[in-house]
Coordinates of C-alpha atoms and ligand atoms in Angstrom, one line a residue:
M203 CA -45.1 -5.0 -47.7
Q204 CA -43.9 -7.2 -44.8
V205 CA -41.7 -5.4 -42.4
L206 CA -38.6 -7.3 -41.4
H207 CA -34.9 -7.4 -40.4
I208 CA -32.4 -9.4 -42.4
V209 CA -29.8 -11.4 -40.6
W210 CA -27.0 -12.1 -43.1
F211 CA -25.0 -15.2 -42.2
K212 CA -21.4 -15.3 -43.6
R213 CA -18.6 -17.1 -41.8
D214 CA -20.8 -17.6 -38.7
L215 CA -23.0 -20.6 -39.4
R216 CA -24.6 -21.1 -36.0
A217 CA -27.7 -19.9 -34.1
F218 CA -25.9 -20.1 -30.8
D219 CA -23.9 -17.1 -29.5
H220 CA -25.0 -15.1 -32.5
R221 CA -25.6 -11.6 -31.4
P222 CA -26.8 -10.2 -34.8
L223 CA -29.6 -12.8 -34.7
V224 CA -30.5 -12.1 -31.0
E225 CA -30.5 -8.3 -31.5
A226 CA -32.5 -8.5 -34.8
C227 CA -35.1 -10.7 -33.2
R228 CA -35.6 -8.1 -30.4
H229 CA -36.6 -5.7 -33.2
G230 CA -39.2 -7.8 -35.0
A231 CA -39.5 -10.4 -37.7
V232 CA -36.3 -11.8 -39.1
L233 CA -35.3 -13.2 -42.5
P234 CA -32.2 -15.4 -41.8
L235 CA -30.3 -15.3 -45.1
V236 CA -27.2 -16.8 -46.7
I237 CA -26.0 -15.4 -50.0
V238 CA -24.0 -17.9 -52.0
E239 CA -21.9 -15.7 -54.2
P240 CA -20.5 -17.7 -57.2
K241 CA -17.8 -15.0 -57.7
L242 CA -16.5 -15.5 -54.2
W243 CA -16.3 -19.3 -54.7
Q244 CA -14.4 -18.7 -58.0
Q245 CA -11.6 -16.8 -56.3
P246 CA -8.2 -18.5 -56.4
D247 CA -8.2 -19.2 -52.7
S248 CA -11.6 -21.1 -52.8
S249 CA -12.1 -24.8 -53.3
A250 CA -14.8 -27.5 -53.5
R251 CA -13.6 -29.1 -50.2
Q252 CA -14.3 -25.8 -48.4
W253 CA -17.6 -25.5 -50.1
D254 CA -18.6 -29.0 -49.2
F255 CA -17.9 -28.3 -45.5
Y256 CA -19.8 -25.0 -45.8
A257 CA -22.8 -26.7 -47.5
E258 CA -23.0 -29.3 -44.7
S259 CA -23.0 -26.5 -42.2
L260 CA -25.7 -24.7 -44.0
H261 CA -28.0 -27.8 -43.8
D262 CA -27.3 -28.0 -40.1
L263 CA -28.0 -24.3 -39.6
R264 CA -31.2 -24.6 -41.6
E265 CA -32.4 -27.3 -39.3
S266 CA -31.6 -25.4 -36.2
L267 CA -33.4 -22.3 -37.4
A268 CA -36.4 -24.3 -38.7
A269 CA -36.7 -25.7 -35.2
L270 CA -37.1 -22.1 -34.0
G271 CA -39.8 -21.5 -36.6
Q272 CA -38.1 -20.0 -39.7
P273 CA -35.6 -22.0 -41.8
L274 CA -32.5 -20.5 -43.3
V275 CA -33.1 -18.9 -46.7
V276 CA -30.4 -19.4 -49.2
R277 CA -30.1 -17.3 -52.4
L278 CA -27.5 -17.5 -55.2
G279 CA -26.1 -14.3 -56.7
S280 CA -24.1 -11.2 -55.8
A281 CA -24.8 -9.8 -52.4
V282 CA -26.0 -6.4 -53.7
E283 CA -28.3 -8.0 -56.2
V284 CA -29.9 -10.4 -53.7
L285 CA -30.3 -7.7 -51.1
E286 CA -31.8 -5.4 -53.7
L287 CA -34.4 -8.1 -54.7
A288 CA -35.2 -8.4 -51.0
R289 CA -35.6 -4.7 -50.7
Q290 CA -38.1 -4.6 -53.6
R291 CA -40.2 -7.3 -51.9
F292 CA -40.0 -6.4 -48.1
C293 CA -39.7 -3.3 -46.0
I294 CA -36.2 -3.9 -44.6
Q295 CA -35.8 -2.2 -41.2
G296 CA -32.3 -3.3 -40.7
L297 CA -29.4 -5.5 -42.0
W298 CA -27.5 -7.4 -39.3
S299 CA -24.3 -9.4 -39.6
H300 CA -21.1 -10.2 -37.9
M301 CA -18.0 -8.2 -38.9
E302 CA -16.0 -10.2 -41.4
T303 CA -12.2 -10.0 -41.9
G304 CA -12.2 -11.9 -45.1
N305 CA -10.1 -11.8 -48.3
G306 CA -9.7 -8.8 -50.6
W307 CA -12.8 -9.9 -52.6
T308 CA -15.1 -9.9 -49.6
Y309 CA -13.7 -6.6 -48.4
G310 CA -14.7 -5.1 -51.8
R311 CA -18.1 -6.8 -51.6
D312 CA -18.7 -5.4 -48.1
R313 CA -17.9 -1.9 -49.3
A314 CA -20.5 -2.3 -52.1
V315 CA -23.1 -3.5 -49.6
A316 CA -22.4 -0.6 -47.3
K317 CA -22.9 1.8 -50.3
W318 CA -26.2 0.0 -51.2
A319 CA -27.4 0.2 -47.6
R320 CA -26.5 4.0 -47.4
L321 CA -28.3 4.6 -50.7
H322 CA -31.5 3.1 -49.4
S323 CA -31.2 4.4 -45.8
I324 CA -31.0 0.8 -44.4
K325 CA -29.0 0.5 -41.2
W326 CA -26.4 -2.2 -41.5
V327 CA -25.3 -3.2 -38.0
E328 CA -22.0 -5.2 -37.9
I329 CA -21.2 -6.9 -34.6
P330 CA -17.7 -8.2 -33.8
Q331 CA -17.6 -12.0 -33.7
F332 CA -14.3 -12.5 -31.8
G333 CA -11.3 -10.5 -30.6
V334 CA -10.6 -8.6 -33.8
I335 CA -11.1 -4.8 -33.4
R336 CA -12.1 -2.7 -36.4
C337 CA -10.4 0.6 -36.9
L338 CA -7.8 -0.2 -34.3
R339 CA -5.6 2.7 -33.6
S340 CA -2.9 1.0 -31.5
R341 CA -2.0 -2.5 -30.5
N342 CA -1.5 -1.3 -26.9
G343 CA -4.1 -2.8 -24.7
W344 CA -5.3 -5.2 -27.4
A345 CA -4.9 -8.4 -25.2
R346 CA -7.1 -6.7 -22.4
R347 CA -9.8 -5.9 -25.0
W348 CA -9.7 -9.5 -26.3
E349 CA -10.2 -10.7 -22.7
E350 CA -13.1 -8.4 -22.2
R351 CA -14.9 -9.8 -25.2
M352 CA -14.2 -13.4 -24.3
V353 CA -15.7 -13.1 -20.8
Q354 CA -18.9 -11.4 -22.1
P355 CA -21.9 -13.4 -21.2
I356 CA -23.2 -15.5 -24.1
P357 CA -26.7 -14.3 -25.0
S358 CA -29.5 -16.8 -24.9
P359 CA -30.6 -17.8 -28.4
P360 CA -34.0 -16.5 -29.5
Q361 CA -36.9 -18.7 -28.2
A362 CA -38.7 -18.6 -31.6
L363 CA -38.5 -17.0 -35.0
Q364 CA -41.6 -15.6 -36.5
P365 CA -42.4 -17.7 -39.6
L366 CA -42.3 -15.8 -42.9
V367 CA -45.1 -16.7 -45.2
G368 CA -44.5 -17.5 -48.9
I369 CA -40.7 -17.6 -48.8
N370 CA -39.1 -20.7 -50.4
P371 CA -36.0 -21.5 -48.3
G372 CA -34.2 -22.2 -51.6
P373 CA -31.9 -25.1 -52.6
I374 CA -28.3 -25.4 -51.3
P375 CA -26.1 -25.6 -54.4
S376 CA -23.5 -28.2 -54.9
A377 CA -19.8 -27.5 -55.6
S378 CA -20.3 -28.2 -59.3
D379 CA -23.3 -25.8 -59.4
L380 CA -20.7 -23.2 -58.4
G381 CA -18.3 -24.2 -61.1
L382 CA -15.8 -25.7 -58.6
G383 CA -13.6 -28.4 -60.0
A384 CA -13.3 -31.9 -58.6
D385 CA -11.4 -31.9 -55.3
P386 CA -11.3 -35.3 -53.8
C387 CA -10.7 -35.1 -50.0
P388 CA -11.6 -38.5 -48.5
G389 CA -10.4 -37.6 -45.0
R390 CA -12.1 -34.2 -44.8
Q391 CA -13.8 -33.1 -41.5
Q392 CA -17.6 -33.0 -41.7
G393 CA -19.4 -29.7 -41.4
G394 CA -22.1 -28.6 -39.0
R395 CA -22.2 -27.4 -35.4
H396 CA -22.9 -30.8 -34.0
Q397 CA -19.6 -32.0 -35.3
G398 CA -17.8 -29.0 -33.8
L399 CA -19.4 -29.5 -30.4
A400 CA -18.5 -33.2 -30.4
L401 CA -14.8 -32.3 -31.2
L402 CA -14.8 -29.6 -28.4
Q403 CA -16.1 -32.1 -25.9
S404 CA -13.8 -35.0 -26.9
F405 CA -10.8 -32.6 -26.9
L406 CA -11.4 -31.2 -23.5
V407 CA -12.2 -34.4 -21.7
E408 CA -10.0 -36.9 -23.5
R409 CA -8.0 -36.2 -26.7
G410 CA -6.3 -33.0 -25.3
A411 CA -4.7 -34.6 -22.2
L412 CA -1.2 -34.3 -23.7
Y413 CA -1.9 -31.6 -26.3
H414 CA 1.3 -29.7 -25.5
R415 CA 3.5 -32.7 -26.1
K416 CA 1.7 -34.2 -29.1
L417 CA 0.8 -31.2 -31.3
S418 CA 4.1 -31.1 -33.2
S419 CA 4.3 -34.6 -34.7
P420 CA 1.8 -35.4 -37.5
L421 CA 1.7 -38.9 -36.1
T422 CA -0.1 -37.7 -32.9
A423 CA -1.4 -34.3 -33.9
F424 CA -4.4 -35.5 -36.0
D425 CA -5.9 -36.9 -32.8
S426 CA -4.4 -34.7 -30.1
C427 CA -5.0 -31.3 -31.5
S428 CA -8.4 -29.9 -31.1
R429 CA -9.2 -29.9 -34.8
L430 CA -11.5 -27.0 -34.1
S431 CA -9.9 -24.6 -36.7
V432 CA -12.4 -25.4 -39.4
H433 CA -15.4 -24.8 -37.0
L434 CA -13.9 -21.5 -35.9
A435 CA -13.1 -20.5 -39.5
W436 CA -16.7 -21.0 -40.7
G437 CA -18.3 -20.0 -37.4
T438 CA -20.1 -23.2 -36.5
L439 CA -18.7 -22.7 -33.1
S440 CA -18.0 -19.2 -31.5
M441 CA -14.6 -18.3 -30.2
R442 CA -16.2 -17.1 -27.0
E443 CA -17.9 -20.4 -26.3
V444 CA -14.7 -22.3 -27.0
V445 CA -12.8 -20.0 -24.5
Q446 CA -15.5 -20.2 -21.9
T447 CA -15.9 -24.0 -22.1
T448 CA -12.2 -24.4 -21.9
R449 CA -12.1 -22.3 -18.7
Q450 CA -15.0 -24.2 -17.2
R451 CA -13.0 -27.4 -17.9
R452 CA -10.0 -25.9 -16.2
G453 CA -12.1 -25.1 -13.2
L454 CA -13.3 -28.7 -12.9
I455 CA -9.7 -30.0 -13.1
L456 CA -8.6 -27.5 -10.4
A457 CA -11.2 -29.0 -8.2
H458 CA -9.4 -32.3 -8.3
P459 CA -6.4 -33.0 -6.1
G460 CA -3.0 -32.2 -7.8
K461 CA -2.1 -35.9 -8.3
D462 CA -5.3 -36.5 -10.3
R463 CA -4.8 -33.6 -12.7
G464 CA -2.3 -35.3 -15.0
Q465 CA -0.9 -32.7 -17.4
W466 CA -4.2 -31.1 -18.2
L467 CA -3.5 -27.6 -16.9
R468 CA -0.4 -27.3 -19.1
A469 CA -2.3 -28.7 -22.1
L470 CA -5.2 -26.3 -21.6
S471 CA -2.9 -23.3 -21.1
G472 CA -1.1 -24.1 -24.4
F473 CA -4.5 -24.4 -26.1
E474 CA -5.8 -21.1 -24.8
S475 CA -2.7 -19.3 -26.0
R476 CA -3.5 -20.5 -29.5
L477 CA -7.1 -19.3 -29.3
H478 CA -5.6 -15.9 -28.5
W479 CA -3.3 -16.1 -31.6
H480 CA -6.3 -16.8 -33.8
C481 CA -7.4 -13.3 -33.3
H482 CA -3.9 -11.8 -33.0
F483 CA -3.2 -12.9 -36.6
I484 CA -6.6 -12.0 -38.0
Q485 CA -6.1 -8.5 -36.5
K486 CA -3.1 -8.1 -38.8
L487 CA -5.2 -8.5 -41.9
E488 CA -8.0 -6.4 -40.5
S489 CA -5.5 -3.6 -39.9
Q490 CA -3.7 -4.0 -43.2
P491 CA -5.9 -5.7 -45.8
D492 CA -3.2 -5.6 -48.5
L493 CA -1.0 -8.1 -46.6
E494 CA -2.9 -10.8 -48.6
F495 CA -1.1 -9.5 -51.7
Q496 CA 1.9 -7.5 -50.7
E497 CA 4.9 -8.1 -48.5
L498 CA 4.5 -6.6 -45.1
H499 CA 8.1 -5.4 -45.2
P500 CA 8.4 -3.6 -48.6
L501 CA 12.1 -4.3 -48.9
T502 CA 11.4 -8.1 -49.1
A503 CA 9.3 -7.7 -52.2
G504 CA 10.3 -9.3 -55.5
L505 CA 13.0 -11.4 -53.9
R506 CA 11.8 -14.7 -55.2
S507 CA 10.8 -15.9 -58.7
S508 CA 8.3 -18.3 -60.1
N509 CA 9.4 -21.8 -61.1
S510 CA 6.5 -23.9 -62.4
E511 CA 8.3 -27.2 -62.1
H512 CA 9.3 -26.7 -58.5
L513 CA 5.8 -25.4 -57.7
L514 CA 4.1 -28.4 -59.2
A515 CA 6.4 -30.9 -57.6
W516 CA 5.9 -29.3 -54.2
A517 CA 2.1 -28.9 -54.7
E518 CA 1.7 -32.6 -55.6
G519 CA 4.0 -34.0 -53.0
R520 CA 6.8 -35.0 -55.4
T521 CA 9.8 -33.1 -54.3
G522 CA 11.8 -36.2 -53.5
L523 CA 12.1 -35.1 -49.8
P524 CA 10.0 -37.8 -48.2
F525 CA 8.8 -36.1 -45.1
V526 CA 7.7 -33.0 -47.1
D527 CA 5.9 -35.1 -49.6
A528 CA 4.2 -37.2 -46.9
C529 CA 2.9 -34.0 -45.3
M530 CA 1.7 -32.5 -48.5
R531 CA -0.1 -35.7 -49.5
A532 CA -1.7 -36.0 -46.1
L533 CA -3.0 -32.5 -46.5
I534 CA -4.3 -33.2 -49.9
A535 CA -6.2 -36.2 -48.7
T536 CA -7.6 -34.7 -45.4
G537 CA -7.7 -31.0 -45.8
W538 CA -5.7 -30.5 -42.6
I539 CA -2.2 -30.7 -41.2
N540 CA -0.8 -29.5 -37.9
F541 CA 0.9 -26.1 -37.4
R542 CA 4.5 -27.3 -37.4
M543 CA 4.0 -29.1 -40.7
R544 CA 2.2 -26.2 -42.3
A545 CA 5.1 -24.0 -41.3
M546 CA 7.6 -26.5 -42.7
L547 CA 5.7 -26.9 -46.0
M548 CA 5.7 -23.1 -46.4
A549 CA 9.3 -22.7 -45.3
V550 CA 10.6 -25.4 -47.7
A551 CA 8.6 -23.7 -50.5
S552 CA 9.9 -20.2 -49.6
Y553 CA 13.6 -21.0 -48.8
H554 CA 14.7 -24.3 -50.3
L555 CA 12.6 -23.9 -53.4
W556 CA 12.7 -20.1 -53.3
L557 CA 9.1 -19.8 -54.6
P558 CA 7.0 -16.6 -54.1
W559 CA 4.8 -16.9 -51.0
R560 CA 1.6 -15.7 -52.8
E561 CA 1.7 -18.6 -55.3
T562 CA 2.4 -21.3 -52.7
G563 CA 0.0 -19.6 -50.2
L564 CA -2.8 -19.9 -52.7
H565 CA -2.3 -23.6 -53.1
L566 CA -2.3 -24.2 -49.4
A567 CA -5.3 -22.0 -49.0
R568 CA -7.3 -24.2 -51.3
L569 CA -6.2 -27.3 -49.6
F570 CA -7.0 -26.1 -46.1
V571 CA -10.7 -26.7 -45.3
D572 CA -10.1 -24.4 -42.4
Y573 CA -8.8 -21.5 -44.6
E574 CA -9.0 -18.3 -42.6
P575 CA -7.5 -15.4 -44.6
G576 CA -6.2 -13.4 -41.6
I577 CA -4.3 -16.3 -40.1
H578 CA -3.3 -17.8 -43.4
W579 CA -1.7 -14.8 -45.1
S580 CA -0.1 -13.6 -41.9
Q581 CA 1.4 -17.0 -41.4
C582 CA 2.5 -17.4 -45.0
Q583 CA 4.4 -14.2 -44.8
M584 CA 5.8 -15.0 -41.4
Q585 CA 7.1 -18.4 -42.5
S586 CA 8.6 -16.8 -45.7
G587 CA 10.5 -14.1 -43.8
T588 CA 8.6 -11.2 -45.5
T589 CA 7.2 -9.6 -42.3
G590 CA 10.6 -8.2 -41.3
I591 CA 9.6 -8.6 -37.6
N592 CA 9.7 -12.4 -37.1
A593 CA 12.6 -14.7 -36.5
I594 CA 13.7 -16.4 -39.7
R595 CA 13.0 -20.1 -39.4
I596 CA 14.5 -22.3 -42.1
Y597 CA 13.3 -25.8 -41.2
N598 CA 15.5 -28.7 -42.1
P599 CA 13.0 -31.1 -43.6
I600 CA 15.2 -34.1 -42.9
K601 CA 15.7 -33.3 -39.3
Q602 CA 12.0 -32.6 -38.9
G603 CA 11.2 -36.0 -40.3
Q604 CA 13.8 -37.7 -38.0
D605 CA 12.4 -35.9 -35.0
H606 CA 8.7 -36.2 -35.7
D607 CA 8.5 -39.5 -37.6
P608 CA 11.6 -41.4 -36.4
H609 CA 10.4 -44.8 -37.5
G610 CA 9.0 -43.5 -40.8
I611 CA 5.4 -44.6 -40.0
F612 CA 3.9 -41.3 -41.4
I613 CA 6.1 -41.5 -44.5
H614 CA 5.2 -45.1 -45.1
Q615 CA 1.5 -44.2 -44.8
W616 CA 1.5 -41.4 -47.3
V617 CA 4.3 -42.2 -49.7
P618 CA 3.6 -45.8 -50.6
E619 CA 6.5 -45.8 -53.2
L620 CA 8.8 -45.9 -50.2
R621 CA 7.1 -48.7 -48.3
Q622 CA 9.9 -51.2 -48.8
V623 CA 12.6 -48.7 -48.0
P624 CA 14.0 -49.4 -44.5
A625 CA 13.6 -46.7 -41.8
V626 CA 17.4 -46.0 -41.8
H627 CA 17.2 -44.7 -45.4
L628 CA 13.7 -43.3 -45.4
H629 CA 14.5 -39.7 -44.6
E630 CA 17.4 -39.5 -47.2
P631 CA 16.6 -42.3 -49.7
W632 CA 19.1 -40.7 -52.2
L633 CA 21.9 -42.1 -49.9
M634 CA 20.9 -45.6 -50.9
S635 CA 23.3 -47.4 -53.3
L636 CA 21.9 -48.5 -56.6
A637 CA 22.0 -52.1 -55.5
M638 CA 20.1 -51.2 -52.4
Q639 CA 17.5 -49.3 -54.5
E640 CA 17.1 -52.4 -56.7
S641 CA 16.8 -54.7 -53.7
V642 CA 14.0 -52.7 -52.1
G643 CA 12.3 -52.1 -55.5
C644 CA 12.5 -48.3 -55.4
L645 CA 14.6 -46.8 -58.1
L646 CA 15.1 -43.1 -57.5
G647 CA 14.1 -41.1 -60.6
F648 CA 11.8 -43.9 -61.6
H649 CA 9.6 -45.1 -58.7
Y650 CA 10.2 -42.0 -56.5
P651 CA 11.8 -38.7 -57.5
R652 CA 15.3 -37.7 -56.7
P653 CA 15.3 -34.5 -54.5
I654 CA 14.6 -31.5 -56.7
V655 CA 17.1 -29.5 -54.6
E656 CA 20.0 -30.4 -52.4
P657 CA 18.4 -29.4 -49.1
V658 CA 21.4 -28.3 -47.1
A659 CA 23.0 -26.3 -49.9
A660 CA 19.6 -24.7 -50.8
A661 CA 19.0 -23.7 -47.2
R662 CA 22.5 -22.2 -46.9
W663 CA 22.0 -20.2 -50.1
A664 CA 18.6 -18.9 -49.0
K665 CA 20.0 -17.9 -45.6
E666 CA 22.8 -15.9 -47.2
K667 CA 20.2 -14.1 -49.5
I668 CA 18.0 -13.2 -46.6
W669 CA 20.8 -12.1 -44.5
A670 CA 22.2 -9.8 -47.2
Q671 CA 18.7 -8.3 -47.7
R672 CA 18.3 -7.6 -44.0
Q673 CA 21.5 -5.5 -44.1
E674 CA 20.0 -3.2 -46.7
F675 CA 19.8 0.5 -45.8
G676 CA 16.6 1.3 -43.9
F677 CA 15.5 -2.3 -43.3
K678 CA 15.6 -2.2 -39.5
E679 CA 13.8 1.2 -39.3
L680 CA 10.9 -0.1 -41.4
A681 CA 10.8 -3.3 -39.3
K682 CA 10.4 -1.1 -36.2
E683 CA 7.4 0.6 -37.8
I684 CA 5.8 -2.7 -38.7
H685 CA 6.3 -3.9 -35.2
G686 CA 4.6 -0.8 -33.9
K687 CA 1.5 -1.6 -36.0
H688 CA 1.3 -5.4 -35.8
G689 CA 3.6 -6.8 -33.1
S690 CA 2.3 -8.4 -30.0
R691 CA 2.7 -6.4 -26.8
Q692 CA 3.1 -9.4 -24.6
P693 CA 6.5 -9.5 -23.0
G694 CA 8.7 -11.6 -25.2
R695 CA 10.7 -14.5 -23.9
A696 CA 14.3 -14.7 -24.9
A697 CA 15.1 -17.6 -27.0
S698 CA 16.8 -19.2 -24.0
G699 CA 16.6 -23.0 -23.6
R700 CA 16.8 -23.5 -27.3
K701 CA 19.2 -22.7 -30.1
R702 CA 20.2 -19.0 -30.2
R703 CA 18.6 -17.0 -32.9
S704 CA 20.5 -17.1 -36.1
R705 CA 22.3 -14.0 -37.3
A706 CA 19.7 -13.7 -40.0
S707 CA 17.1 -13.1 -37.3
V708 CA 15.9 -9.6 -36.4
A709 CA 12.7 -10.8 -34.7
T710 CA 10.9 -8.3 -32.6
D711 CA 7.4 -9.8 -32.5
S712 CA 7.3 -11.5 -29.2
A713 CA 4.4 -13.6 -30.3
S714 CA 6.7 -15.3 -32.7
F715 CA 9.1 -16.3 -29.9
K716 CA 6.3 -17.6 -27.9
Q717 CA 5.0 -19.6 -30.8
L718 CA 8.4 -21.1 -31.6
D719 CA 9.0 -21.8 -27.9
L720 CA 5.8 -23.6 -27.5
D721 CA 6.2 -25.6 -30.7
L722 CA 9.6 -26.8 -29.7
S723 CA 8.1 -28.3 -26.5
Ligands
FAD990 C1 1.4 -21.3 -43.4 C2 0.3 -21.5 -42.4 C3 -1.0 -21.3 -42.8 C4 -2.0 -21.4 -41.9 N1 -3.3 -21.2 -42.3 C5 -4.3 -21.3 -41.4 C6 -5.6 -21.2 -41.8 O1 -5.9 -20.9 -43.0 N2 -6.6 -21.3 -40.9 C7 -6.4 -21.6 -39.6 O2 -7.3 -21.7 -38.8 N3 -5.1 -21.7 -39.1 C8 -4.1 -21.6 -40.0 N4 -2.8 -21.8 -39.6 C9 -2.5 -22.0 -38.1 C10 -2.5 -23.4 -37.5 O3 -1.7 -24.2 -38.2 C11 -3.9 -24.0 -37.4 O4 -4.8 -23.1 -36.8 C12 -4.0 -25.2 -36.6 O5 -3.1 -26.2 -37.1 C13 -5.4 -25.8 -36.7 O6 -5.5 -27.0 -36.0 P1 -6.3 -27.1 -34.6 O7 -7.7 -26.5 -34.7 O8 -6.3 -28.6 -34.2 O9 -5.4 -26.2 -33.7 P2 -5.1 -26.3 -32.1 O10 -3.7 -26.5 -32.0 O11 -6.0 -27.1 -31.4 O12 -5.4 -24.7 -31.7 C14 -6.7 -24.2 -31.4 C15 -7.0 -23.0 -32.3 O13 -6.1 -22.0 -32.1 C16 -5.9 -21.3 -33.4 N5 -4.5 -21.5 -33.7 C17 -3.7 -22.5 -33.5 N6 -2.5 -22.3 -34.0 C18 -2.5 -21.1 -34.5 C19 -1.5 -20.2 -35.1 N7 -0.2 -20.7 -35.3 N8 -1.9 -19.0 -35.5 C20 -3.1 -18.6 -35.4 N9 -4.1 -19.3 -34.8 C21 -3.8 -20.5 -34.3 C22 -6.8 -22.0 -34.4 O14 -8.0 -21.2 -34.4 C23 -7.0 -23.3 -33.8 O15 -8.2 -24.0 -34.2 C24 -1.7 -21.7 -40.5 C25 -0.4 -21.9 -40.1 C26 0.6 -21.8 -41.1 C27 2.1 -22.1 -40.6

């Protein structure tokens, strides 16, 4: 039997800055393995668009590893079954992987793999892949530990991999092989490390120059945000390399005289804060895996009720609120939308439409090619007011549209039914008279829906409900405990310079203040 180590690639599809690969290679021959688990891809948060990105990245990784001497091996099946077949054929000296903070299904799968490894006395070495800490006892000192990890030297990739004889690399299945339904996404980002590196480069030397000013509007964000989330989510780039490259770029800018720096330093500092948040949010799920399913603050549970009509209208971009519909349709077509618009989509669903966050969160998860469970579920709860520790933010979708798409360019692009409607009526087309509707060829209720809720009244009603709930006996005490476990320890900034917190706010997570402050810039 051939003696070897298995390197199990999951959400880390790269050979660069891959410590499990480097460490395993030091110990002997390596089988680089991806296990495509049909059950994982049939979970309600998975989609064909995510798989297509993943499959492109697998092809890219296979080429990189083949250049080192041993192509990536891909096998279909449950992880335990595939590993057991490998055990029957090889003498496995060790199993190496990055730690994964995935969804509930992968958590259960990892426990089954750990049990299998123990049963067969195979050592499974899991190495952290970014700033998330397993078995974290306290959030105190977390930021310092994040920094320590980010400045660690990046290990040189292995010079060569020992070729394994008689192993077929195996086909990379298609989305339909995995039973995934049609999911057209013409504007989807392409997978593969090369794409990620090109984005990092273009962001740091060109596109990111005014990042802090352009990240909030969907008109500018598609180009001015880094667009690296999908590469960080599937691991085609490592967080450490993104942080270190950003800091090198800052060093280069600092070498220029002040007048030649433009606004780069501010842009890069805003960007780096967000890289920090990436891990801050994933840490929440790592420390409390049930937050994917249950309200972080137990007293916020069961507040909302299902409404299939509202859910469908929101999910398809047919709410009759033009800016909301434009954002949803852009997301459907591209698999991405900027942070502020994600927050608005979620807040409209949770407050104006009063829909349960888990149902709407699943829809968004499937649409996001960059779906990252730890960020996603923490954000879904935060934007729905169920964490108990974040400021309540009920976005006004009309004002958001007027602020971030004043001339209606984005709405015209994504809601063609409204193309003839003049900008002055675009954000509230229901204010058009019937004669006006006829003259622009857009009859409400026929060509484009009437709003499914009256936005101002719906927001007021939601605010009253939330406010009443926060007065319940024991709410604040529980919120304090939650903050102790999950809240950021960075000194919070008061909400000065912008609207005071509403009376419904009991925010204690300073990260949320920072987030809101930055996004209002
Ligand atoms: C309801 C909701 C769901 C979300 N779901 C996801 C998700 O599944 N996957 C995901 O990567 N992001 C998610 N985000 C966070 C954020 O919207 C995206 O990370 C960001 O828009 C990605 O675009 P970018 O790479 O150009 O980001 P940039 O603005 O260029 O930021 C750089 C990186 O920082 C991280 N980051 C940025 N903003 C945040 C944030 N608010 N919280 C945590 N990390 C952040 C991401 O890794 C991002 O790639 C969600 C936000 C909301 C409100």
